[in-house]
mmCIF file of the C-alpha atoms, coordinates in Angstrom:
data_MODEL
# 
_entry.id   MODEL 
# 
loop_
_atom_site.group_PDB 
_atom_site.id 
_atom_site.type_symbol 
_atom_site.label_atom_id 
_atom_site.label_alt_id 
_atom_site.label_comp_id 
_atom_site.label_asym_id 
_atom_site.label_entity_id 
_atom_site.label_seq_id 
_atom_site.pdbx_PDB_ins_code 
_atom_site.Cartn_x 
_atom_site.Cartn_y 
_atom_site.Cartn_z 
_atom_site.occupancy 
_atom_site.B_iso_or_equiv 
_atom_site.pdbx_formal_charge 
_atom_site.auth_seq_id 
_atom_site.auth_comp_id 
_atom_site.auth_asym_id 
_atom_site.auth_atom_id 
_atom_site.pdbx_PDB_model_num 
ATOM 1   C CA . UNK A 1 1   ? 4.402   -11.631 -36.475 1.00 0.00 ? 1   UNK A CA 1 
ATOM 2   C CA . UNK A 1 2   ? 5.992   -8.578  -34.381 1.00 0.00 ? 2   UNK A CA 1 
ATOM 3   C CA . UNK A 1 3   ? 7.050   -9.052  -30.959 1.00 0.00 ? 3   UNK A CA 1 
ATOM 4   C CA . UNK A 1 4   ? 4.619   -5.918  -30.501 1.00 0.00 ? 4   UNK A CA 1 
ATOM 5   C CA . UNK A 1 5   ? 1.954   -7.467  -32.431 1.00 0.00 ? 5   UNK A CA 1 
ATOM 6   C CA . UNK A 1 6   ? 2.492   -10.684 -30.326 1.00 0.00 ? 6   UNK A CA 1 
ATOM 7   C CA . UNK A 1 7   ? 2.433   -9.057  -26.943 1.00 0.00 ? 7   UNK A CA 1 
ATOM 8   C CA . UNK A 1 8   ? -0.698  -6.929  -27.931 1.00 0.00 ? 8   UNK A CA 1 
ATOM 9   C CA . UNK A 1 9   ? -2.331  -10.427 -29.039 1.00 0.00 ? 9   UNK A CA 1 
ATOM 10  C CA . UNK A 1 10  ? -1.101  -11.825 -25.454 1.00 0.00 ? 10  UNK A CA 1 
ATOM 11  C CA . UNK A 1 11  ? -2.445  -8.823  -23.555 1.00 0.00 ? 11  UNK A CA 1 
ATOM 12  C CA . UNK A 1 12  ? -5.782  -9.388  -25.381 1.00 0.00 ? 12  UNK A CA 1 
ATOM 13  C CA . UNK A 1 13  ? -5.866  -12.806 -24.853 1.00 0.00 ? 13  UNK A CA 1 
ATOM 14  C CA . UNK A 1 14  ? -4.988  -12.388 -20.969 1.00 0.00 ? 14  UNK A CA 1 
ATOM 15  C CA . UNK A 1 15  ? -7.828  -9.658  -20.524 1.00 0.00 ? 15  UNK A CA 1 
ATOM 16  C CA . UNK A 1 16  ? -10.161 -12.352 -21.854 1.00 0.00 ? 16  UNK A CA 1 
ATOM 17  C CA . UNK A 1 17  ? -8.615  -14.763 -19.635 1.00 0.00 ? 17  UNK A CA 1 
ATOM 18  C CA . UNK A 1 18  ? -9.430  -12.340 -16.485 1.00 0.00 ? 18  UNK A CA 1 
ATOM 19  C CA . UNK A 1 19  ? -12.732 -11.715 -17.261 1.00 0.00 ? 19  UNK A CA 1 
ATOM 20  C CA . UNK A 1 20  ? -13.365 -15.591 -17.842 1.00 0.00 ? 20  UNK A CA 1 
ATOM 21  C CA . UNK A 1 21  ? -11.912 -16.724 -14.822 1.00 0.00 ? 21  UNK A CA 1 
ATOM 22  C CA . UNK A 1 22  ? -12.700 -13.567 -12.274 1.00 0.00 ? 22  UNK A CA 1 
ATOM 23  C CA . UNK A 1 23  ? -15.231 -11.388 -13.976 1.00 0.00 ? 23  UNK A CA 1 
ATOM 24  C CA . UNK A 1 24  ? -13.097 -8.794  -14.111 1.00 0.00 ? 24  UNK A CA 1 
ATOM 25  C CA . UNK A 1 25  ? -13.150 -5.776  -16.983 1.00 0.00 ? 25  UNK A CA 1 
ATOM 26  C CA . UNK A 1 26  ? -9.452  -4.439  -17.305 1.00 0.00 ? 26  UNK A CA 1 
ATOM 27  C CA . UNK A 1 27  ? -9.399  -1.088  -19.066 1.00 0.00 ? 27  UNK A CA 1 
ATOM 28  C CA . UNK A 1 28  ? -5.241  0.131   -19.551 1.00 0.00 ? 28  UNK A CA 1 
ATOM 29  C CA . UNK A 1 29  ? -4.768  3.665   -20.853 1.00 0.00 ? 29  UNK A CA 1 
ATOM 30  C CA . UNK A 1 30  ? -3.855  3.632   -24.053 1.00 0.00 ? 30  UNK A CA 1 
ATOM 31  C CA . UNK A 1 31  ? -0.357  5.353   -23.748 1.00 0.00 ? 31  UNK A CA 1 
ATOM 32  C CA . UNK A 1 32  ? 0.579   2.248   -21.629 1.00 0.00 ? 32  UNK A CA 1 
ATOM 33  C CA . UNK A 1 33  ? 3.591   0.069   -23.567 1.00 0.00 ? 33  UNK A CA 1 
ATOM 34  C CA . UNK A 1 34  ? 2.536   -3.455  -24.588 1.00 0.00 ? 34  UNK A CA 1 
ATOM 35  C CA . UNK A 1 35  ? 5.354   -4.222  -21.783 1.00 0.00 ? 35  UNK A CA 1 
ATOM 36  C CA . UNK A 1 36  ? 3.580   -2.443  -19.504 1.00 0.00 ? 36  UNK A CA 1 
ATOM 37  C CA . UNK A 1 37  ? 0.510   -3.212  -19.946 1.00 0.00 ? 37  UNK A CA 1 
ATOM 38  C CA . UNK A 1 38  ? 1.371   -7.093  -19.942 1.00 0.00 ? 38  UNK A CA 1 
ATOM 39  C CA . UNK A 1 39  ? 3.199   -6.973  -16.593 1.00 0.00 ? 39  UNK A CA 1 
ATOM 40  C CA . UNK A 1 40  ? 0.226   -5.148  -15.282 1.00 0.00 ? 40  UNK A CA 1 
ATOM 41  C CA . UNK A 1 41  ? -2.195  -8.085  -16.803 1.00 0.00 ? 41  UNK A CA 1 
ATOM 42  C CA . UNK A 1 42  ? 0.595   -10.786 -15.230 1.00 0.00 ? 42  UNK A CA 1 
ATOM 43  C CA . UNK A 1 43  ? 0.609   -8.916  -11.847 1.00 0.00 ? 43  UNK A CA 1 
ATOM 44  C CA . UNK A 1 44  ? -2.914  -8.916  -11.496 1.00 0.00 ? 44  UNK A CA 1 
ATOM 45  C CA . UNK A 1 45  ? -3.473  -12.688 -12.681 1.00 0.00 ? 45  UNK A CA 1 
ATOM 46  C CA . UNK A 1 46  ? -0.928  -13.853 -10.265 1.00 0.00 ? 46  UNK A CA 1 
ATOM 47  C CA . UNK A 1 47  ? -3.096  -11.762 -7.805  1.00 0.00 ? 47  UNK A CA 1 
ATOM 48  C CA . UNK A 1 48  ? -6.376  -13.496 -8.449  1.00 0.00 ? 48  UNK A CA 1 
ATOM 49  C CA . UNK A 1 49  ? -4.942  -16.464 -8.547  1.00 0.00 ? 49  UNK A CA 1 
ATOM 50  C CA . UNK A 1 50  ? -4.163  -16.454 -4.738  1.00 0.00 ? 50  UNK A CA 1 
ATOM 51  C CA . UNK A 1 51  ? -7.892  -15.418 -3.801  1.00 0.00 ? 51  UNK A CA 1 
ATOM 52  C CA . UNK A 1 52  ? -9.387  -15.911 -1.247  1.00 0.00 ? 52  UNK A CA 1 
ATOM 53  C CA . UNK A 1 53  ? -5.947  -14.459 0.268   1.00 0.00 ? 53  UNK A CA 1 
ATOM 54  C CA . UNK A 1 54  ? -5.249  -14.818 3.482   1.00 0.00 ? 54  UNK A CA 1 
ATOM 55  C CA . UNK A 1 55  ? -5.394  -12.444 6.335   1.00 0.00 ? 55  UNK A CA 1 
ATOM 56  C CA . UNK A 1 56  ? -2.945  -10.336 9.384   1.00 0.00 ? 56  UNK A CA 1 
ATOM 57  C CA . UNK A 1 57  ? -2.522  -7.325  10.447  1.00 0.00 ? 57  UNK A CA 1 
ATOM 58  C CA . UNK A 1 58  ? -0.093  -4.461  9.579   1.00 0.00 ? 58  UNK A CA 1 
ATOM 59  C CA . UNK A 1 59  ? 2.141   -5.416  12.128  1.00 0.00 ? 59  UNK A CA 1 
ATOM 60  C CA . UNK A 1 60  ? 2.085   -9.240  11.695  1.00 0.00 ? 60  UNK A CA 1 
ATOM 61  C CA . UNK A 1 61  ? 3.289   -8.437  8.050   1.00 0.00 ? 61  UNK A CA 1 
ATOM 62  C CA . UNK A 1 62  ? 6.171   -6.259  8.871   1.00 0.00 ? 62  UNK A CA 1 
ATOM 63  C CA . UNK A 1 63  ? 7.556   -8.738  11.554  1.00 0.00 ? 63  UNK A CA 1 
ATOM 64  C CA . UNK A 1 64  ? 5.949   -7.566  14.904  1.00 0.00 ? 64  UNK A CA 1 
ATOM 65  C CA . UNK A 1 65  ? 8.379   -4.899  15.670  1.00 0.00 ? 65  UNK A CA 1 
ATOM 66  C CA . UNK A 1 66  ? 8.869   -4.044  19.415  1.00 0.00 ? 66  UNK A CA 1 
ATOM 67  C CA . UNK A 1 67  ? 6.402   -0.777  18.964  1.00 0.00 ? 67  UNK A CA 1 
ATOM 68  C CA . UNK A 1 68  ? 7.229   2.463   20.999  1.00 0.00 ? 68  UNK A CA 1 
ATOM 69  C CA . UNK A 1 69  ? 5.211   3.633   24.465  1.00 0.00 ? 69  UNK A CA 1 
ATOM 70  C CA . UNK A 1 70  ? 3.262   6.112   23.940  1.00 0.00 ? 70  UNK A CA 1 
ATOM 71  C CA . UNK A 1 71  ? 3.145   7.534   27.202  1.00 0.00 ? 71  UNK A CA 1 
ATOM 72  C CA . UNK A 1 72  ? 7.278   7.481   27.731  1.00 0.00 ? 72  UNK A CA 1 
ATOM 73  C CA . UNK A 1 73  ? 7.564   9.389   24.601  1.00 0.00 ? 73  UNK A CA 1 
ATOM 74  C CA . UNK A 1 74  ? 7.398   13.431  25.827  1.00 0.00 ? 74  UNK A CA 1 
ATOM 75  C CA . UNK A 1 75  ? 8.753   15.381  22.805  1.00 0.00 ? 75  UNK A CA 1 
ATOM 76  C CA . UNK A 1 76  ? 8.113   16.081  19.568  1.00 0.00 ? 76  UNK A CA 1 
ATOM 77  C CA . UNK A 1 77  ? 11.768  15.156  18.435  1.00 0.00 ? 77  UNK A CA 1 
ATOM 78  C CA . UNK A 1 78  ? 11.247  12.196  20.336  1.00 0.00 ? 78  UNK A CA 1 
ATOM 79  C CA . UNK A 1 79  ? 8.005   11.391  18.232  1.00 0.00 ? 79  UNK A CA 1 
ATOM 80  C CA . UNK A 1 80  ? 9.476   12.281  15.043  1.00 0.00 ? 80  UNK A CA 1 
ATOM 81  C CA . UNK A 1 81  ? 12.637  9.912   15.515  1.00 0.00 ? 81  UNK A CA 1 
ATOM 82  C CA . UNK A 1 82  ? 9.887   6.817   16.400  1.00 0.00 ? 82  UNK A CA 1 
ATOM 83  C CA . UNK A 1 83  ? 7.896   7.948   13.390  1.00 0.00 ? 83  UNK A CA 1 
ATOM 84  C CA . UNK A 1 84  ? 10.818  7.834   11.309  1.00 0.00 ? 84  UNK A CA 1 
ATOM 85  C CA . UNK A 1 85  ? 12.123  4.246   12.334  1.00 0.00 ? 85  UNK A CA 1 
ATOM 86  C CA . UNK A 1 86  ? 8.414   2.733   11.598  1.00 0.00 ? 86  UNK A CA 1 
ATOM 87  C CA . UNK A 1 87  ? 8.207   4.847   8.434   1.00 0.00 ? 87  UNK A CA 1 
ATOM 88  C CA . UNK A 1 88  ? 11.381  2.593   7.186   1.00 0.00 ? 88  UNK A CA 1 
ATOM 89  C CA . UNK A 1 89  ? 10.123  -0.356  8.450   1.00 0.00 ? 89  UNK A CA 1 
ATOM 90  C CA . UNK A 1 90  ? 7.103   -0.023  6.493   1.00 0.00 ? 90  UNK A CA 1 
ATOM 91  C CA . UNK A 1 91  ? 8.804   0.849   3.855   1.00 0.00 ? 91  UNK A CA 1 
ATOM 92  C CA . UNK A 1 92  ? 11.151  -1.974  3.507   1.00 0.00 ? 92  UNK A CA 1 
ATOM 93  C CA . UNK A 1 93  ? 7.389   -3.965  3.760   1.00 0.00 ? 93  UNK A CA 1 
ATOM 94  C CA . UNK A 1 94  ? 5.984   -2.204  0.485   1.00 0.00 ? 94  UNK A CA 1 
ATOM 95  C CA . UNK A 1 95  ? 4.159   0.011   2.726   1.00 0.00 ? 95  UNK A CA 1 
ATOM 96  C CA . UNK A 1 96  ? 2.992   3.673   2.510   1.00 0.00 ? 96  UNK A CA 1 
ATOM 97  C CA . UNK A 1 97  ? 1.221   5.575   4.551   1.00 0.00 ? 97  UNK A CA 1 
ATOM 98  C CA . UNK A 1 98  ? 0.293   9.557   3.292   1.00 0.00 ? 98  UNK A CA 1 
ATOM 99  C CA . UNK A 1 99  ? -0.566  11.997  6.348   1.00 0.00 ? 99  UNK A CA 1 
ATOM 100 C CA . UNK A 1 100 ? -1.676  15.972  6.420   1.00 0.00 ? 100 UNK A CA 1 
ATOM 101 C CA . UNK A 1 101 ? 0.922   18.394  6.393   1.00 0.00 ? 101 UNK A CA 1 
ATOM 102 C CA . UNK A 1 102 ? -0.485  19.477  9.804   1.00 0.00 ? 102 UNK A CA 1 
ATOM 103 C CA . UNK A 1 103 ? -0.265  16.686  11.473  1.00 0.00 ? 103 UNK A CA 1 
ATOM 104 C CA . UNK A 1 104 ? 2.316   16.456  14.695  1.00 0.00 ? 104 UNK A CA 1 
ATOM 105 C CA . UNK A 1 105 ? 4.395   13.757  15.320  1.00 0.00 ? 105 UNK A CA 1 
ATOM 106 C CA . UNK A 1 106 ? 2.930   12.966  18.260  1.00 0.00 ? 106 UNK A CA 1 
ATOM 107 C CA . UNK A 1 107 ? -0.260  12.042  16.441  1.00 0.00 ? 107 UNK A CA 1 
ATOM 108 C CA . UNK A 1 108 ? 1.422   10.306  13.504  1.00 0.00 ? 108 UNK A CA 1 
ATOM 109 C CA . UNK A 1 109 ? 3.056   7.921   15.806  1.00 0.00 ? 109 UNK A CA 1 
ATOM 110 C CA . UNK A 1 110 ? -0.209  7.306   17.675  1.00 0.00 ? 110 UNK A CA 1 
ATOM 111 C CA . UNK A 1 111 ? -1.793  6.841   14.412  1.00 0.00 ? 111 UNK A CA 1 
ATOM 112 C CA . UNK A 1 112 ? 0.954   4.147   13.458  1.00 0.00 ? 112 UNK A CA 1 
ATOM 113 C CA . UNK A 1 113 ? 0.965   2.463   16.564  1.00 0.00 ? 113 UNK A CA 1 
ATOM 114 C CA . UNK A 1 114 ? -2.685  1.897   17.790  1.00 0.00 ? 114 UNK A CA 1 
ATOM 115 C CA . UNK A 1 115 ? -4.238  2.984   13.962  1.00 0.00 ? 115 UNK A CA 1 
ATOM 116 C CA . UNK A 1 116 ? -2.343  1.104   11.280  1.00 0.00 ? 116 UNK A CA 1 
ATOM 117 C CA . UNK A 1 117 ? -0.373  -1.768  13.493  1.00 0.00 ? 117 UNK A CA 1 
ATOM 118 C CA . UNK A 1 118 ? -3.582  -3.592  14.042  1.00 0.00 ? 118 UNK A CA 1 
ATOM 119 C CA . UNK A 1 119 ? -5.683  -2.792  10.742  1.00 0.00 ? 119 UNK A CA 1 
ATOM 120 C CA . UNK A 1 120 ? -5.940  -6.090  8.273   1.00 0.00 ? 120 UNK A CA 1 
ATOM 121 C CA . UNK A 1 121 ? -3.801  -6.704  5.071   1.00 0.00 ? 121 UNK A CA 1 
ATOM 122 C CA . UNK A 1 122 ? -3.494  -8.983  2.050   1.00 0.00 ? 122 UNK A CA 1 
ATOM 123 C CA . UNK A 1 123 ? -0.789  -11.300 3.181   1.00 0.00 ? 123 UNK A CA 1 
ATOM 124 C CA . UNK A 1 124 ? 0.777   -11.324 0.108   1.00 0.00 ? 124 UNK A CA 1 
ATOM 125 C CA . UNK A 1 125 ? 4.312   -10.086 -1.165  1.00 0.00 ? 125 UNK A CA 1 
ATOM 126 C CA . UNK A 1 126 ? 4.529   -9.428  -4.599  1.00 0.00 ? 126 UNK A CA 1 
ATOM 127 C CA . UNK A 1 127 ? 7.594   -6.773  -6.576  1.00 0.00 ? 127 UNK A CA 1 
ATOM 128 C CA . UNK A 1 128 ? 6.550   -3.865  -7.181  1.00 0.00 ? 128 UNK A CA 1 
ATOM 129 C CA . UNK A 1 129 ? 3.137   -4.217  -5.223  1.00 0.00 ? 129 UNK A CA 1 
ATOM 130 C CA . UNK A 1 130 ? 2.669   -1.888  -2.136  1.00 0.00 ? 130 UNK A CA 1 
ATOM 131 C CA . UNK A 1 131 ? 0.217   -1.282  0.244   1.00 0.00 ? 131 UNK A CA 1 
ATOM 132 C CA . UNK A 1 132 ? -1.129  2.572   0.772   1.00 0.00 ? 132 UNK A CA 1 
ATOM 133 C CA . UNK A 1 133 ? -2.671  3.586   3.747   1.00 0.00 ? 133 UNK A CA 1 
ATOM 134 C CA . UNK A 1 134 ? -4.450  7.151   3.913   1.00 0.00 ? 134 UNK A CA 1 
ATOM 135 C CA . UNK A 1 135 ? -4.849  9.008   7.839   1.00 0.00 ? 135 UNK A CA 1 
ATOM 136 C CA . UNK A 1 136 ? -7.449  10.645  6.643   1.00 0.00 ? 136 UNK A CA 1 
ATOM 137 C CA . UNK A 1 137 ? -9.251  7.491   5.747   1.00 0.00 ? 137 UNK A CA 1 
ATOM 138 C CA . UNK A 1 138 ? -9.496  6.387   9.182   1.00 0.00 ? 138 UNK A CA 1 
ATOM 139 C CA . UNK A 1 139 ? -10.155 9.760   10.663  1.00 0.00 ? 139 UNK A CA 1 
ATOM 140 C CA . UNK A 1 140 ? -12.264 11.458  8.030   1.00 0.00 ? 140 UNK A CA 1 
ATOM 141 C CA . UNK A 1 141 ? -13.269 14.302  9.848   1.00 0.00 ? 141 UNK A CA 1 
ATOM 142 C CA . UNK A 1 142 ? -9.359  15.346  10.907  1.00 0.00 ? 142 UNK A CA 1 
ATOM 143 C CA . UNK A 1 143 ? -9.406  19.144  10.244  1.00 0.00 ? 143 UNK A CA 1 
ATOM 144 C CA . UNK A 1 144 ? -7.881  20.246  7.140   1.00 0.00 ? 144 UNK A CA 1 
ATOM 145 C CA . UNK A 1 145 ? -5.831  23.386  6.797   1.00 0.00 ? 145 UNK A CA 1 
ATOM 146 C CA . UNK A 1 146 ? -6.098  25.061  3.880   1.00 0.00 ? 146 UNK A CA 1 
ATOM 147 C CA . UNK A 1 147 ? -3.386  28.258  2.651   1.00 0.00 ? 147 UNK A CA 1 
ATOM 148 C CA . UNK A 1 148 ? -4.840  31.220  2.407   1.00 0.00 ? 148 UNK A CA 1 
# 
């Protein structure tokens, strides 16, 4: 047999595996590799297999960072050099966080530092697996500029 045939055969096998053990339907576009499609399968297996997962906060799982006063921070460049540090800190967690064009850096920091630090996560590590974190999912109703 082909190693493609094979790791088709594997990928079938480990679908039926997930929706044995979890329930779960896994539909993989079809342009997908068999290589990709099997570390996706593998990712999410080792993933299940960790349920019920534990628990912490945002800033638990990045290492409880001393986190930036609000108050003693006047500036927008001072803002935007705070927002940048936690951005990277995040970042080197396998953590994203998308905000509106519009928004000032005064408000992305206070969105990072009394928003996201205390909002619950997976506390699980896993390459290639990232958390994303929308602003507008926590303030839905956030204006949104459109271009004319």
């Amino acid at each position: 047999m082909k190693k493609d045939q094979q790791l088709k055969l594997e990928n079938e096998l480990l679908k039926i595996r997930l929706l044995a053990e979890t329930g779960a339907v896994v539909h993989i576009d079809s342009d997908a590799s068999p290589e990709m499609e099997h570390a996706f399968l593998q990712m999410v297996l080792t993933i299940e297999s960790q349920y019920p997962l534990k628990k912490t906060t945002v800033h638990n799982f990045i290492g409880e960072p001393l986190l930036p006063v609000l108050e003693h921070l006047k500036t927008e460049q001072d803002c935007s050099l705070e927002v940048e540090k936690l951005l990277q800190v995040l970042d080197l967690n396998s953590i994203d966080v998308v905000f509106p064009e519009h928004l000032s850096w005064k408000e992305m920091l206070r969105f990072l530092v009394q928003d996201l630090m205390p909002e619950p996560i997976d506390d699980i590590r896993m390459p290639q697996l990232r958390a994303l974190f929308f602003y507008d999912t926590f303030h839905p109703d956030s204006p949104v500029f459109l271009p004319n």
